[in-house]
Structure formats: structure tokens, C-alpha cells
Tab-separated table of C-alpha atoms in Angstrom:
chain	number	residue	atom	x	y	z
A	4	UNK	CA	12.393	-40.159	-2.616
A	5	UNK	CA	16.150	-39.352	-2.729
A	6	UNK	CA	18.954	-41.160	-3.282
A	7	UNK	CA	22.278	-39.904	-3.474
A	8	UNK	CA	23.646	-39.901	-6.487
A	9	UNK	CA	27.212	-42.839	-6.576
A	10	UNK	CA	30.745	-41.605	-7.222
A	11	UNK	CA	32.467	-44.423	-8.761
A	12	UNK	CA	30.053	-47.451	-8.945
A	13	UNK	CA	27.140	-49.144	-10.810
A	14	UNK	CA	23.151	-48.430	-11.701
A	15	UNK	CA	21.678	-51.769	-12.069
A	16	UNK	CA	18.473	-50.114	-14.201
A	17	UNK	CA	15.606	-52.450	-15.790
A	18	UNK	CA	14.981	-54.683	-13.131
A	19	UNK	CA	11.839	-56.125	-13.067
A	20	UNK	CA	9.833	-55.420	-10.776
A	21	UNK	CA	10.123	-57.402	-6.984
A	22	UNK	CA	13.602	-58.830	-7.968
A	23	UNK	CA	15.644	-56.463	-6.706
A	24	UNK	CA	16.367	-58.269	-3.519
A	25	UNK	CA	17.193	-61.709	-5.501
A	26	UNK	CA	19.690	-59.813	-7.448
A	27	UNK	CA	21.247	-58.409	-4.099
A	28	UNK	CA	21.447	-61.648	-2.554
A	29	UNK	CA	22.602	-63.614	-5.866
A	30	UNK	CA	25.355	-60.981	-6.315
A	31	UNK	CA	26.432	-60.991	-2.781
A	32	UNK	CA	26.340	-57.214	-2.092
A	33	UNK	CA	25.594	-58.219	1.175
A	34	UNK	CA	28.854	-59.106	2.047
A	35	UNK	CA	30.414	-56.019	1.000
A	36	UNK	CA	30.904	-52.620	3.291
A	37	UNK	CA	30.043	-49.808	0.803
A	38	UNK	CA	26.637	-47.895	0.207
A	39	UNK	CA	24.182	-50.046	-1.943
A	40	UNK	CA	20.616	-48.472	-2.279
A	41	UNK	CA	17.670	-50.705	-3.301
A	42	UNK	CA	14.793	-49.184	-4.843
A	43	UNK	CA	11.573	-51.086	-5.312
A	44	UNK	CA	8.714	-50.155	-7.970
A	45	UNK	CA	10.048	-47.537	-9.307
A	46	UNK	CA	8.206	-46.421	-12.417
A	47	UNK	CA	8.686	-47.075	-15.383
A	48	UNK	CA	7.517	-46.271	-19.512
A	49	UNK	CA	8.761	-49.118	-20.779
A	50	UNK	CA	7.971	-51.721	-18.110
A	51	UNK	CA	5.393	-49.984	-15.673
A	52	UNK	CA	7.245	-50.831	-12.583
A	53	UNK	CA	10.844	-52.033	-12.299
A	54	UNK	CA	13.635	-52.042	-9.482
A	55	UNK	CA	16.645	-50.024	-9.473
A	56	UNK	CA	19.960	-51.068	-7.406
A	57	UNK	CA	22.649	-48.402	-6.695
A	58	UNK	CA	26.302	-49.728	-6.009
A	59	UNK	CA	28.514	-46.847	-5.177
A	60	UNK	CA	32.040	-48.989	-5.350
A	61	UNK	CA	33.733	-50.242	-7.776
A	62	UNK	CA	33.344	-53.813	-7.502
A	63	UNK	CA	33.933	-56.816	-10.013
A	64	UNK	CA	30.075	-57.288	-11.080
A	65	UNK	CA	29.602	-61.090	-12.128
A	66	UNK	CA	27.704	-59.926	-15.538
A	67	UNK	CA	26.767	-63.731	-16.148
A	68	UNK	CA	25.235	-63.972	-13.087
A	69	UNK	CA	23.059	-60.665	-14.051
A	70	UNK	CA	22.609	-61.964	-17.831
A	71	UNK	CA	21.182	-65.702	-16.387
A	72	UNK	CA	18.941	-63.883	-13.917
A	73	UNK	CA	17.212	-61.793	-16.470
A	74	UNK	CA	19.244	-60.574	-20.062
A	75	UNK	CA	16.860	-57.643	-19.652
A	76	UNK	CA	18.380	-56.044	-17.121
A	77	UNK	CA	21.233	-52.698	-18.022
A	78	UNK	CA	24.390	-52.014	-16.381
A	79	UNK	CA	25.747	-48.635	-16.317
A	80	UNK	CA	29.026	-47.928	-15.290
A	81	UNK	CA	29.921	-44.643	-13.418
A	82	UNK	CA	33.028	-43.439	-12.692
A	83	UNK	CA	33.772	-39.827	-11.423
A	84	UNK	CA	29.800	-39.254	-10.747
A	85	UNK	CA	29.492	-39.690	-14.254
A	86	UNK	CA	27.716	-42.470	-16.803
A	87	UNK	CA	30.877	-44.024	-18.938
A	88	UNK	CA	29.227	-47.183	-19.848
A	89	UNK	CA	25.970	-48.701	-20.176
A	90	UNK	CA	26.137	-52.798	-20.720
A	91	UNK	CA	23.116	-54.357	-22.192
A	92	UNK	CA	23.113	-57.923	-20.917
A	93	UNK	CA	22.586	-60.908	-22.327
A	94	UNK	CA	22.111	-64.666	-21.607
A	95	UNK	CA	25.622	-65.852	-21.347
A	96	UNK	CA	26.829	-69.007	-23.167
A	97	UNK	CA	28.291	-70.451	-20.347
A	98	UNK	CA	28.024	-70.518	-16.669
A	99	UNK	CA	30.586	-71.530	-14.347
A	100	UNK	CA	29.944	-72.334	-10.962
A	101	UNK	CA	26.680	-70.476	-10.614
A	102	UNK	CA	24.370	-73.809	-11.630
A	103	UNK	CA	25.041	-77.053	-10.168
A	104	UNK	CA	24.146	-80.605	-12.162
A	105	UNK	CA	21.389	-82.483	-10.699
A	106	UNK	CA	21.951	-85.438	-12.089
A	107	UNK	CA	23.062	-88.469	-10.026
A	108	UNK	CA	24.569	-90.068	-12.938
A	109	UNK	CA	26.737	-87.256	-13.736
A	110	UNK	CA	30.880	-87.162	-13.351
A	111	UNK	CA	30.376	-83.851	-11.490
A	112	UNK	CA	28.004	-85.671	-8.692
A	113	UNK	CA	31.185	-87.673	-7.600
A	114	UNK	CA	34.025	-85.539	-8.666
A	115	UNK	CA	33.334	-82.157	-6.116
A	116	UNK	CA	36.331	-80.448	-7.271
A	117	UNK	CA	35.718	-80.132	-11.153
A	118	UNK	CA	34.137	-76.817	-11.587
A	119	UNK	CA	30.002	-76.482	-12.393
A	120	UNK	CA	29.978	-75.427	-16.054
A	121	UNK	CA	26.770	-75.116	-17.697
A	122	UNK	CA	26.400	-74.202	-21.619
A	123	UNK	CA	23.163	-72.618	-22.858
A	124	UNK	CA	21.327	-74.846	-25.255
A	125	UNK	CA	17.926	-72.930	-26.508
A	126	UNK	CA	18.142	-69.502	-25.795
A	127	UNK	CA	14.258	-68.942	-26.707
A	128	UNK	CA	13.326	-70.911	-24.083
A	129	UNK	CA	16.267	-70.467	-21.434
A	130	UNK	CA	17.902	-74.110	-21.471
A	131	UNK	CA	21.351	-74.669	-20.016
A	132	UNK	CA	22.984	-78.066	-20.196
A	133	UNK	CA	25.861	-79.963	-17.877
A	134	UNK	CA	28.744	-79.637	-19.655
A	135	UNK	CA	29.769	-83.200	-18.909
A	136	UNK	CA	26.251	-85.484	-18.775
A	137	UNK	CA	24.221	-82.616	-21.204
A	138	UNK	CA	21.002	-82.864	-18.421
A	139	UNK	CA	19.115	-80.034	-18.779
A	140	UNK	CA	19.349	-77.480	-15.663
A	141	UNK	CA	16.025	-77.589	-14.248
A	142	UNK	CA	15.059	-75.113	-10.910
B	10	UNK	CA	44.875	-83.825	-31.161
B	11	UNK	CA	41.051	-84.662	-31.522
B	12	UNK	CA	39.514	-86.826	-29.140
B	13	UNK	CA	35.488	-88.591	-29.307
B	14	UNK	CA	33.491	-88.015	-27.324
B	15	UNK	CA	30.306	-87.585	-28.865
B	16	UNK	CA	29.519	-88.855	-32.462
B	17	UNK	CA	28.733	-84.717	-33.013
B	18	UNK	CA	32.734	-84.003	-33.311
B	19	UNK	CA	32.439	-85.912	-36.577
B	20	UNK	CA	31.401	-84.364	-39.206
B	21	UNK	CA	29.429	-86.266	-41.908
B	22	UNK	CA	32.659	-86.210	-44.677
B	23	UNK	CA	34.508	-87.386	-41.691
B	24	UNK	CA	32.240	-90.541	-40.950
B	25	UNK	CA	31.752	-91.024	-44.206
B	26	UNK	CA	35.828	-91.011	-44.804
B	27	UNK	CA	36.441	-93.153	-42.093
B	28	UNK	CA	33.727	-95.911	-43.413
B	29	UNK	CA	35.564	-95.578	-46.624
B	30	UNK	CA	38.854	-96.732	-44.854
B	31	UNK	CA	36.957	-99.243	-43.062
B	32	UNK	CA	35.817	-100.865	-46.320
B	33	UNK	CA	38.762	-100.618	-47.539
B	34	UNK	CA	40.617	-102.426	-43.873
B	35	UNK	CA	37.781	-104.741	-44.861
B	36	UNK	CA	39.126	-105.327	-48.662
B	37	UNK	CA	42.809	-105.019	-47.438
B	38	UNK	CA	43.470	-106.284	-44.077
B	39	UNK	CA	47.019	-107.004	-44.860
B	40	UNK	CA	47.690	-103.337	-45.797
B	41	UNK	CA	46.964	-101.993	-42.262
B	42	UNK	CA	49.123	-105.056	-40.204
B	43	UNK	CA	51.424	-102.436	-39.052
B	44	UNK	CA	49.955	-99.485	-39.417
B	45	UNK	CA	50.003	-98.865	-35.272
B	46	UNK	CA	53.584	-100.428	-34.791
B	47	UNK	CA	55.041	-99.456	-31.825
B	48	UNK	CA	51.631	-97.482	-30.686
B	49	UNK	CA	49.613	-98.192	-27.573
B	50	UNK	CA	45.975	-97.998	-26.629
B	51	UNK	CA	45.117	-98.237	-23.048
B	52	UNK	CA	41.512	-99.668	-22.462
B	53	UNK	CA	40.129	-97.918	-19.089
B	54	UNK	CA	37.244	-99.850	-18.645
B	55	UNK	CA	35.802	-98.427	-15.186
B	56	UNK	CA	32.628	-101.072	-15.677
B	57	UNK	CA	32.960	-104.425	-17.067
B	58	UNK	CA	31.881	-104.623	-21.064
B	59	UNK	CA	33.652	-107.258	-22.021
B	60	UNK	CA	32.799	-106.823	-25.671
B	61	UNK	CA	33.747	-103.134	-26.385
B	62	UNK	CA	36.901	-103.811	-24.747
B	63	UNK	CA	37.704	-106.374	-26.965
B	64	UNK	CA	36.734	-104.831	-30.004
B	65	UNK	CA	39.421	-101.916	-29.217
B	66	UNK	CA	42.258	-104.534	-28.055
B	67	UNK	CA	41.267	-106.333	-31.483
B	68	UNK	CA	41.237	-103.331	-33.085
B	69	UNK	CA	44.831	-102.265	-32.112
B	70	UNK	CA	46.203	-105.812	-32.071
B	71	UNK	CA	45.286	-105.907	-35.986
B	72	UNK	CA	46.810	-102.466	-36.477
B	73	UNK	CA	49.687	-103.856	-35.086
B	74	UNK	CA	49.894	-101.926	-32.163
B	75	UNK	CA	49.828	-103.340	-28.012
B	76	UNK	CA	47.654	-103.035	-25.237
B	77	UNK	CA	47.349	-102.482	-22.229
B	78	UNK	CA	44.406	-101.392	-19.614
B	79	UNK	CA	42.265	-102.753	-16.636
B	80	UNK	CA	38.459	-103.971	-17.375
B	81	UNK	CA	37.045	-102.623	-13.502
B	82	UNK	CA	37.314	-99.987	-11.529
B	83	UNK	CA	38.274	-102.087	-8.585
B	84	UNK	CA	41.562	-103.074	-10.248
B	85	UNK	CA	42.588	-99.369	-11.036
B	86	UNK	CA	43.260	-96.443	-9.062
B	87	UNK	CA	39.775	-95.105	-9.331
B	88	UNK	CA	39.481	-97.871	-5.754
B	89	UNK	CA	41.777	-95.675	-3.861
B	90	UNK	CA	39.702	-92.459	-4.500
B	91	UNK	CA	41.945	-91.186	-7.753
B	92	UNK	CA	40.001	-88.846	-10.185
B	93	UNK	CA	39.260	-89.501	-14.262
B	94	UNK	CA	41.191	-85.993	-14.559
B	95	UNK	CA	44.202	-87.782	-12.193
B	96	UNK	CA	44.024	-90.854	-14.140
B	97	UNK	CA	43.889	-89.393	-17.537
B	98	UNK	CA	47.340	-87.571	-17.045
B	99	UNK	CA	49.193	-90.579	-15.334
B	100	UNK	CA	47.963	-92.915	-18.620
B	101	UNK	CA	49.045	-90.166	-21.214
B	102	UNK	CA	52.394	-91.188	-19.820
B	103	UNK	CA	52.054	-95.099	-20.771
B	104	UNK	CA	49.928	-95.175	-23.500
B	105	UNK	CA	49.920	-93.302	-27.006
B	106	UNK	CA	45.491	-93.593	-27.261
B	107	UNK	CA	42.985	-93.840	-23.924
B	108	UNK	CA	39.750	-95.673	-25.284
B	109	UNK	CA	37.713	-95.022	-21.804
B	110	UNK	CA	34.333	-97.007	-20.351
B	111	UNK	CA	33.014	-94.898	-17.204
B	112	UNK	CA	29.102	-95.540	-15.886
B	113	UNK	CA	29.545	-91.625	-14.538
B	114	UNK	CA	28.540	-89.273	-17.342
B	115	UNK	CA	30.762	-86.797	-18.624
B	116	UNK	CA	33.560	-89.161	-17.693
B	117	UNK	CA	34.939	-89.536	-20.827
B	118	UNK	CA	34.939	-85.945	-21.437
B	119	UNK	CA	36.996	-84.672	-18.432
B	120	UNK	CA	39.554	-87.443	-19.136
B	121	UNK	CA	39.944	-85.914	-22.737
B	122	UNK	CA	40.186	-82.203	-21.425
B	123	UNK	CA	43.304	-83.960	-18.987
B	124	UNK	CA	44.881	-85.941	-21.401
B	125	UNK	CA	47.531	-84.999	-23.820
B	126	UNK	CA	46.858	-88.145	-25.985
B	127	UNK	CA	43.447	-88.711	-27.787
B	128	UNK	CA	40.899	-90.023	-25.283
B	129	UNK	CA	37.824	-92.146	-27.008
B	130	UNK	CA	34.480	-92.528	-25.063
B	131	UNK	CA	33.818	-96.063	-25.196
B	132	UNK	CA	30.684	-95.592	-23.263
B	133	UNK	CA	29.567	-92.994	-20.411
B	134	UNK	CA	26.641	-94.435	-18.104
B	135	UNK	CA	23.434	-93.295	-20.235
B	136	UNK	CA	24.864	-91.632	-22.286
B	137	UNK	CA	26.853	-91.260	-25.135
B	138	UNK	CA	28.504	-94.103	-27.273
B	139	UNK	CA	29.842	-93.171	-30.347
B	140	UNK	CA	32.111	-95.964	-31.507
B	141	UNK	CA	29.053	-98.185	-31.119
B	142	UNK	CA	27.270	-95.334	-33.785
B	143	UNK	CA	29.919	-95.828	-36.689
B	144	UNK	CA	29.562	-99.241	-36.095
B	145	UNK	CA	25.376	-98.595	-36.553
B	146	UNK	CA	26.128	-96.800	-40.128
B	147	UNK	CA	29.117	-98.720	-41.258
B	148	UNK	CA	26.381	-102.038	-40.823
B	149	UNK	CA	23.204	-99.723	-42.516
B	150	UNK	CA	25.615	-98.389	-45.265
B	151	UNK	CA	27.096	-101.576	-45.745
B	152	UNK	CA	24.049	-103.668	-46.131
B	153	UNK	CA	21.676	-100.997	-47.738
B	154	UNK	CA	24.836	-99.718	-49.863
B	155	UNK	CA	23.639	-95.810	-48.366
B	156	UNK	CA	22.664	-94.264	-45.374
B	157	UNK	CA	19.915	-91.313	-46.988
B	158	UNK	CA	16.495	-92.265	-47.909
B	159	UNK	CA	15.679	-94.875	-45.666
B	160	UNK	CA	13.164	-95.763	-43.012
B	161	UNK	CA	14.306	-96.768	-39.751
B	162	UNK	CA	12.630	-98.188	-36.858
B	163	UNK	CA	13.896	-97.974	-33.134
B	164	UNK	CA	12.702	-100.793	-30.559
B	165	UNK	CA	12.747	-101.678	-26.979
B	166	UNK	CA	14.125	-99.267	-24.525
B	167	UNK	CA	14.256	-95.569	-25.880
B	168	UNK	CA	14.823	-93.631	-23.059
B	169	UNK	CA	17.955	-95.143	-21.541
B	170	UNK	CA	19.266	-96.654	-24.790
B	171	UNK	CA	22.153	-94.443	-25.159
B	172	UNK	CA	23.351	-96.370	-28.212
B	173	UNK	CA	20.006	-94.881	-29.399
B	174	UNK	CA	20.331	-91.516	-28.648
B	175	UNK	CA	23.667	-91.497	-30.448
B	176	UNK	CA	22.977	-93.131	-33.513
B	177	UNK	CA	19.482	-90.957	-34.418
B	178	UNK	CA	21.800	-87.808	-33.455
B	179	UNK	CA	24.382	-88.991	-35.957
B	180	UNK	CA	21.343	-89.695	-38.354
B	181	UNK	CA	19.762	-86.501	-38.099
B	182	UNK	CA	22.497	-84.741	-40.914
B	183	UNK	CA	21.640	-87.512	-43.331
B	184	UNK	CA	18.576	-86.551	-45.761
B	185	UNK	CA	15.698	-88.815	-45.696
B	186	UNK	CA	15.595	-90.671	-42.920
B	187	UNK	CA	12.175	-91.460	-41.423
B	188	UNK	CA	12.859	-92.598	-37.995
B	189	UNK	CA	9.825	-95.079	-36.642
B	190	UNK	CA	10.123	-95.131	-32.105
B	191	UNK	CA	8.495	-98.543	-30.959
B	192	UNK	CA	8.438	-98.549	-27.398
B	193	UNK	CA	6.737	-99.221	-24.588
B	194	UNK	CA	5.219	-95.894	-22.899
B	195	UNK	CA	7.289	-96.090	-19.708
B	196	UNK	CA	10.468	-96.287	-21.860
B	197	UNK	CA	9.863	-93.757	-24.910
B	198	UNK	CA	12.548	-91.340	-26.217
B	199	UNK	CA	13.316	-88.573	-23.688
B	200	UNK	CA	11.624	-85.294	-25.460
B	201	UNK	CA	15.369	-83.210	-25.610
B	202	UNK	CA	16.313	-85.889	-27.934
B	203	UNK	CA	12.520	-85.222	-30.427
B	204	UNK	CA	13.053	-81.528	-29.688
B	205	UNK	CA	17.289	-80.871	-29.838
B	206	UNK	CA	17.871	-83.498	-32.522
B	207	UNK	CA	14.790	-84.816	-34.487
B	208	UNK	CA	12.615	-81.497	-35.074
B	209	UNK	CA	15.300	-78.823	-35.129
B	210	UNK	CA	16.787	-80.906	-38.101
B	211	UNK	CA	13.637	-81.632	-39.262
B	212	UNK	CA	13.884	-85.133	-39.205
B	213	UNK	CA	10.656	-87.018	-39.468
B	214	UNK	CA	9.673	-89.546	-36.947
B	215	UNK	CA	6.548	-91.246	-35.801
B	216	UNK	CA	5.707	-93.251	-32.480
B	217	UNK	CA	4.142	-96.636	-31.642
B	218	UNK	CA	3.557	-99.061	-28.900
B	219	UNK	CA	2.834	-102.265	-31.832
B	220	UNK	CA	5.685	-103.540	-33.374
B	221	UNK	CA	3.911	-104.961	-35.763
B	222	UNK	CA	1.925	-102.577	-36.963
B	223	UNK	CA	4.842	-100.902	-38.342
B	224	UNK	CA	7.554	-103.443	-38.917
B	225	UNK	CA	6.302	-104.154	-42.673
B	226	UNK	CA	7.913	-100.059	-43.389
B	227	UNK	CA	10.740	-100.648	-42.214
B	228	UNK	CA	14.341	-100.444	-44.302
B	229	UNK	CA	16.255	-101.071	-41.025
B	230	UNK	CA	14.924	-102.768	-37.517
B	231	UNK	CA	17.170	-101.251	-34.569
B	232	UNK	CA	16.823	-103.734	-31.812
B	233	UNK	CA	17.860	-102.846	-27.991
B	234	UNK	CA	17.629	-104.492	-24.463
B	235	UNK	CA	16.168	-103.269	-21.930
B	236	UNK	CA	18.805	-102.845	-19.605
B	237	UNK	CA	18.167	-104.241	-15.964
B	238	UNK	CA	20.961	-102.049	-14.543
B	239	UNK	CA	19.217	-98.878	-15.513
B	240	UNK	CA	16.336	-99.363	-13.506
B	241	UNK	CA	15.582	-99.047	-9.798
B	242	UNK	CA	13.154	-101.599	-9.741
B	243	UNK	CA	13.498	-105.317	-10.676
B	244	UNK	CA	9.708	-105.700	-10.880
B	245	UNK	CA	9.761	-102.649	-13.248
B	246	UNK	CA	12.763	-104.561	-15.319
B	247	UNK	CA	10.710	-107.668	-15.465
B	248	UNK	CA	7.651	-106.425	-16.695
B	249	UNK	CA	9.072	-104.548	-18.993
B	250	UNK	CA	11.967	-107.074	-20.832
B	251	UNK	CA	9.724	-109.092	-22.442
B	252	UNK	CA	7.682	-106.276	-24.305
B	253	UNK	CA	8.847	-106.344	-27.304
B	254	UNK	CA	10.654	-109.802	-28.602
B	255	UNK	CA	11.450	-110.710	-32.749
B	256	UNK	CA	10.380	-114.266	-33.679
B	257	UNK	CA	10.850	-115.612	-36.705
B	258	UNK	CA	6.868	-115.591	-37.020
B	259	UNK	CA	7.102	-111.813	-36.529
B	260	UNK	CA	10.117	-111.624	-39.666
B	261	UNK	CA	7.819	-113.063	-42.293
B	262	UNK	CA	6.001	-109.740	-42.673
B	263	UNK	CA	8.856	-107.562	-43.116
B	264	UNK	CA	10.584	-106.581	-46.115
B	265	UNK	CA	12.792	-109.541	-47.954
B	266	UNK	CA	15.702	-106.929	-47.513
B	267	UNK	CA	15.177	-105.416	-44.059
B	268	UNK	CA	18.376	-105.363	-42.143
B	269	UNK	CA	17.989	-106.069	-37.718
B	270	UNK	CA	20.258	-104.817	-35.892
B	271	UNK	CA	21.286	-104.949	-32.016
B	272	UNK	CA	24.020	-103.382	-30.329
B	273	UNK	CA	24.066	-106.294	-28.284
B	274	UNK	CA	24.150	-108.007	-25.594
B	275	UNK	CA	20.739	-109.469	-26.023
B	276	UNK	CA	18.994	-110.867	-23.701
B	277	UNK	CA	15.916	-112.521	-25.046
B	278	UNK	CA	14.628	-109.239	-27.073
B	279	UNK	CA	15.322	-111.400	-30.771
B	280	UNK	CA	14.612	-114.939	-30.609
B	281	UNK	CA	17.836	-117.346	-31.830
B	282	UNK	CA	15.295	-118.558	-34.031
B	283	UNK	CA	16.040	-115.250	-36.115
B	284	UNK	CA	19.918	-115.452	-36.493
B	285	UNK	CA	19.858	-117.832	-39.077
B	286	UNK	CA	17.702	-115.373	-41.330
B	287	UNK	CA	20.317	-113.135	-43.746
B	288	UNK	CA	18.353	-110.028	-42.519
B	289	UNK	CA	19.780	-110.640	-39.004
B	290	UNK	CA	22.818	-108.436	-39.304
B	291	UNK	CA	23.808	-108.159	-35.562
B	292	UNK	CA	26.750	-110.012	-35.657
B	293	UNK	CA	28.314	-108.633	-38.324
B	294	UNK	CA	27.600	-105.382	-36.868
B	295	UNK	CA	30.151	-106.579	-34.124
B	296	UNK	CA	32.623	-107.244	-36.451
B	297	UNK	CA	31.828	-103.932	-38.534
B	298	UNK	CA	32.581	-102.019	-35.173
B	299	UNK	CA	36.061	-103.317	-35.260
B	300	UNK	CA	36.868	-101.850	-38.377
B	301	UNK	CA	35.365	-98.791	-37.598
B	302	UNK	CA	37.709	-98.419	-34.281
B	303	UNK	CA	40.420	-99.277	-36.384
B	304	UNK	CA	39.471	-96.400	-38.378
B	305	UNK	CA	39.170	-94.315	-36.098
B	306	UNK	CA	42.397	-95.276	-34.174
B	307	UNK	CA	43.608	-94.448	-37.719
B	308	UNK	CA	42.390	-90.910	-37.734
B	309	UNK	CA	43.098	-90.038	-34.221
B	310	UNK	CA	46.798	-91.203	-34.216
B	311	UNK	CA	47.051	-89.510	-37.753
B	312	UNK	CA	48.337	-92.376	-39.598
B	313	UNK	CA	47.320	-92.399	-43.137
B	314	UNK	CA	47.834	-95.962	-44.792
């Protein structure tokens, strides 16, 4: 299977595998007119399967976004058809206005306009907390 | 400019400096009579607590300073719809100190990140109170004459006590505290507070439904309500309040130098039977957590006496 190659853009690479979509919907590339290729099971040494997306335009990529959804996940950066960058993620300490608090009890709950800000307690095991009321983000 | 708004800001040399001034506000009263001259703390109590409000307006008034505030959200702003962030910025104006009550969490904090004076929570819903905590260790350090080695047992309601919460957090950096949880099952510690706080400082702690069975261990017996306004349910409140109540009968087989204390309000959680007994220490807990907002006034205005 062939896919052009992108100009100026981003390779999304390490995906695992069957999240490929998520990532397209959680990043919004939907919304925007430009070429973005989704490949699924592509394979892989290091993870067996995994899904690549293609983004050719330059776009503002929300990396904390990317990081939350899995840290695993490599960003390289290509301008003039070639590779000038390649970001390895990681889970971000804070995340602003991608979680929203839960918790009844919380400021935020009654207050729309203060902005969702989540800070990541226990990396190991993935745990974000409200800024404001601490609760634990939970799916 | 520091605000508190958790008891985590402080570091341990801090609390420990500011009990040292308390003692010595204690020792001295007359020294500090005008320490706050011409300063103002504005009490925004958004739910009634008629005794933390008073201890900061007693506070001030004995530092000399003035006063000024509302003690319900229906007689501020807050009625008409105005935000904590709104309100924080329009009392900067009038006052020189915000010392804020709020039964939203996070309150506290959003005021303090819109003020440009020092904002103190003074309570937010379930969950932080940190004035309340120096109060806690000025009262164990005061009647055990340290605040290391000891072992410490936690009764009543775990999971919504905030007062709780705060004080085993500020506990966990002291060295040798055993922590004892005495609870009923339905209202045990929430597990972020064993797993954040108790293990990863390696604090040691047991659990227990019996009160009794542990109460002869104990260096310090930390009393709470269990709070009707937490719950959903009044059948769940009532069958619950009267779990775990301290009788006199109960205090003759724990240590002749236990200290009990209560953050108070009680509502029938120690018999009055027990407040004649020295080891009852609740009441001068109260007036211990006036001299540690005094102190703390102190240290947030940055007067030095």
C-alpha cells in the first residue's frame, strides 16, 4: 500500500494498534481541509502491529493531548519532504481543558468559565488530579 | 505574597516556627497588641461556621487589627451570581488578608490565584482545612511537649473528615508517627489518602472497627463527628452518629497521659461526662487555634514582632 509521502506536515509513528481513529477524532483532524492518511496495523518490530497517521500541513499539534493518550506514541516533524524533528512524548504534567472534574463538590462544577486544569499525580499508574478539589480523574 | 491553602505550602521549619511564635503570643500576649494596627482581615464565610470565623476575628482583634466580612453566602454577592475569582479582586480592595469558608472545593484556591492580598482557606467543602491542622499540632506539641514518636488514633468519620485528611498529611513529614484509623466500614479513610500520603511517606498505620481494642496504645485520641450534612441520607446519618461515642467508662483504660482531641462541634461523639477529665484537651485546642491564626496572620502579612 502507498501513501504519498507529506511536504510540510507530521508522522504520528508508534501508535498502538486500533487507536488511530481515537487519535484523529481527539485531535480534531477532522475539522481541517488538508490530506491526512490513516493507516491501520501496520507492522511493526518493536510492537507487532501499530497505526501510523500522516498530516501533510502544518498544523499546531496539541502534544499534551498526544502525551495523555499514550506517552508512547513519536512525533516527527517534516518540513520540505524532509524529517527535521522527531518528539518523543511524554505524559504531560498538566492538562488544560482536555479533562473535565467530575466531582459535584468541586468549584469548577459551578464556576463554567474557570478553565479544566488537571495535574498528574502518579505517573506509574496514570493519575491526574483537579487542580482545585484534587479528585482523581477517573474515565 | 504566600497564601494557605493546603497545610502542604508549609514546610515543617515553617510550622514548627510559627508554633514557636504561638507559644511565645501565648507567654506574651501583650507584645503582639498591635502588631496588625491599621491591618484588615476580611472573613468570607460563604457557609455559616460560626466558630472559625470567630477564631480569625479574635485572632485579628488581638493583633490589633479590624474586621470586616459576611458569615453566608446569601448576604454577599455570591446571591447575585458573582464568582470567588470576582469576589476575590473586589475584597483585595477593602481588606489587607481574605481568610475564606466556601462548601465548593477548590474555592479557596481560585480566590488566592485572584487576589493580590494573602487569601487563607478557612475550610473548602470536604476538603482541606489547614488552620484547623496547626491548631491539631500546636494542641499535640503542646500537651505531649513533641510531635515525633507518637501513636495516634483517628475516630469517627474518616472519609469525609477533612480536618482528618489534613492533619495525617501534615503528620506524614514528622518521624514516628503510628497512625491507628477507627472507623466504621462505611466511613473509612478514602485509599488516595493510605496510598498519596501514608505509604509513599512510609508512615505506618493500622485499621479497626473497635475502639476499644486499641484505645489503651494510644498517645493521642483524634475525635470527629460524623457530619449529617455530608450525607445524602438521614437514615444513613443516624445509624451511623452514634458508632463510636467516649464515656468516661471507656477513658479509664487509656493511658493516664493520653490527650482527646475534637475539632469540634460535637455532637454527642464524647460524652460531657469526659470534659472534666485533664486528658480532654478539646477546648483548649480552640483556643490553641487562635494563636496559631495569629501566627499565621503574622507570617502572611510579614510582620515580625
Amino acid at each position: 500500500m502507498n501513501v504519498d509521502s507529506i511536504k510540510n506536515g507530521f508522522v504520528l509513528d508508534h501508535i498502538k494498534a486500533g487507536c488511530g481513529m481515537q487519535i484523529y477524532r481527539d485531535l480534531h483532524l477532522d475539522e481541517i481541509d488538508c490530506p491526512v492518511a490513516i493507516i491501520k496495523n501496520v507492522p511493526s518490530k518493536k510492537m507487532g502491529k501499530k497505526d501510523i497517521i500522516k498530516i501533510d500541513a502544518d498544523i499546531e499539534l496539541d502534544l499534551d493531548i498526544l502525551g495523555y493518550i499514550d506517552p508512547g506514541i513519536t512525533v516527527n516533524v517534516i518540513r520540505n519532504d524532509q524529517k527535521v524533528e522527531k518528539k518523543h512524548l511524554s505524559l504531560p504534567e498538566q492538562l488544560t481543558g482536555i479533562l473535565k472534574c467530575k466531582n459535584p463538590r468541586c468549584i469548577s462544577s459551578t464556576e463554567q468559565e474557570l478553565p479544566q486544569i488537571f495535574k498528574l499525580a502518579d505517573k506509574e499508574k496514570r493519575v491526574y488530579r483537579c487542580l482545585y478539589c484534587e479528585s482523581a480523574f477517573k474515565e | 505574597m504566600r497564601s494557605l491553602i493546603d497545610i502542604q505550602e508549609l514546610s515543617v521549619k515553617e510550622i514548627d516556627e510559627m508554633m514557636d511564635v504561638a507559644d511565645d503570643i501565648i507567654a506574651n500576649p501583650k507584645k503582639y497588641e498591635n502588631a496588625c494596627r491599621g491591618k484588615k482581615i476580611a472573613t468570607l464565610f460563604f457557609e455559616p461556621s460560626t466558630r472559625t470565623r470567630l477564631s480569625f476575628e479574635a485572632a485579628m482583634y488581638e493583633l490589633g487589627g479590624n474586621v470586616l466580612g459576611f458569615s453566608e453566602a446569601q448576604s454577599s454577592s455570591a446571591s447575585k451570581g458573582e464568582s470567588v475569582a470576582d469576589t476575590a479582586k473586589v475584597v483585595s480592595c477593602y481588606a489587607d488578608i481574605i481568610a475564606m469558608r466556601h462548601p465548593k472545593e477548590g474555592a479557596p484556591l481560585v480566590a488566592s490565584m485572584n487576589a493580590t492580598v494573602p487569601v487563607i482557606n478557612a475550610g473548602d467543602g470536604g476538603h482541606n482545612h489547614p488552620t484547623q491542622t496547626l491548631a491539631d499540632l500546636l494542641t499535640i506539641r503542646r500537651e505531649k511537649g513533641r510531635v515525633n514518636n507518637l501513636t495516634i488514633g483517628f475516630c469517627g468519620d474518616l472519609k469525609f473528615g477533612r480536618t482528618v485528611h489534613s492533619l495525617i498529611s501534615a503528620l506524614s513529614r514528622y518521624t514516628g508517627i503510628k497512625v491507628v484509623l477507627i472507623s466504621p466500614n462505611e466511613l473509612k479513610l478514602p485509599g488516595y489518602i493510605k496510598s498519596d500520603v501514608m505509604d509513599k511517606n512510609g508512615m505506618a498505620y493500622t485499621e479497626t472497627t473497635d475502639l476499644m481494642e486499641v484505645l489503651p496504645e494510644l498517645d493521642i485520641l483524634y475525635m470527629t463527628r460524623v457530619q449529617g450534612e455530608r450525607f445524602f441520607s438521614e437514615e444513613e446519618y443516624l445509624r451511623l452518629r452514634d458508632s463510636y461515642i467516649l464515656t468516661p467508662e471507656k477513658m479509664a483504660c487509656a493511658k493516664s497521659d493520653l490527650a482527646v482531641l475534637h475539632p469540634l462541634p460535637r455532637v454527642n461523639e464524647i460524652a460531657v461526662g469526659v470534659d472534666a477529665d485533664p486528658r480532654a484537651c478539646y477546648f483548649k485546642q480552640v483556643l490553641n487555634g487562635k494563636y496559631m491564626r495569629m501566627a499565621l496572620i503574622l507570617k502572611l502579612l510579614e510582620v515580625t514582632v
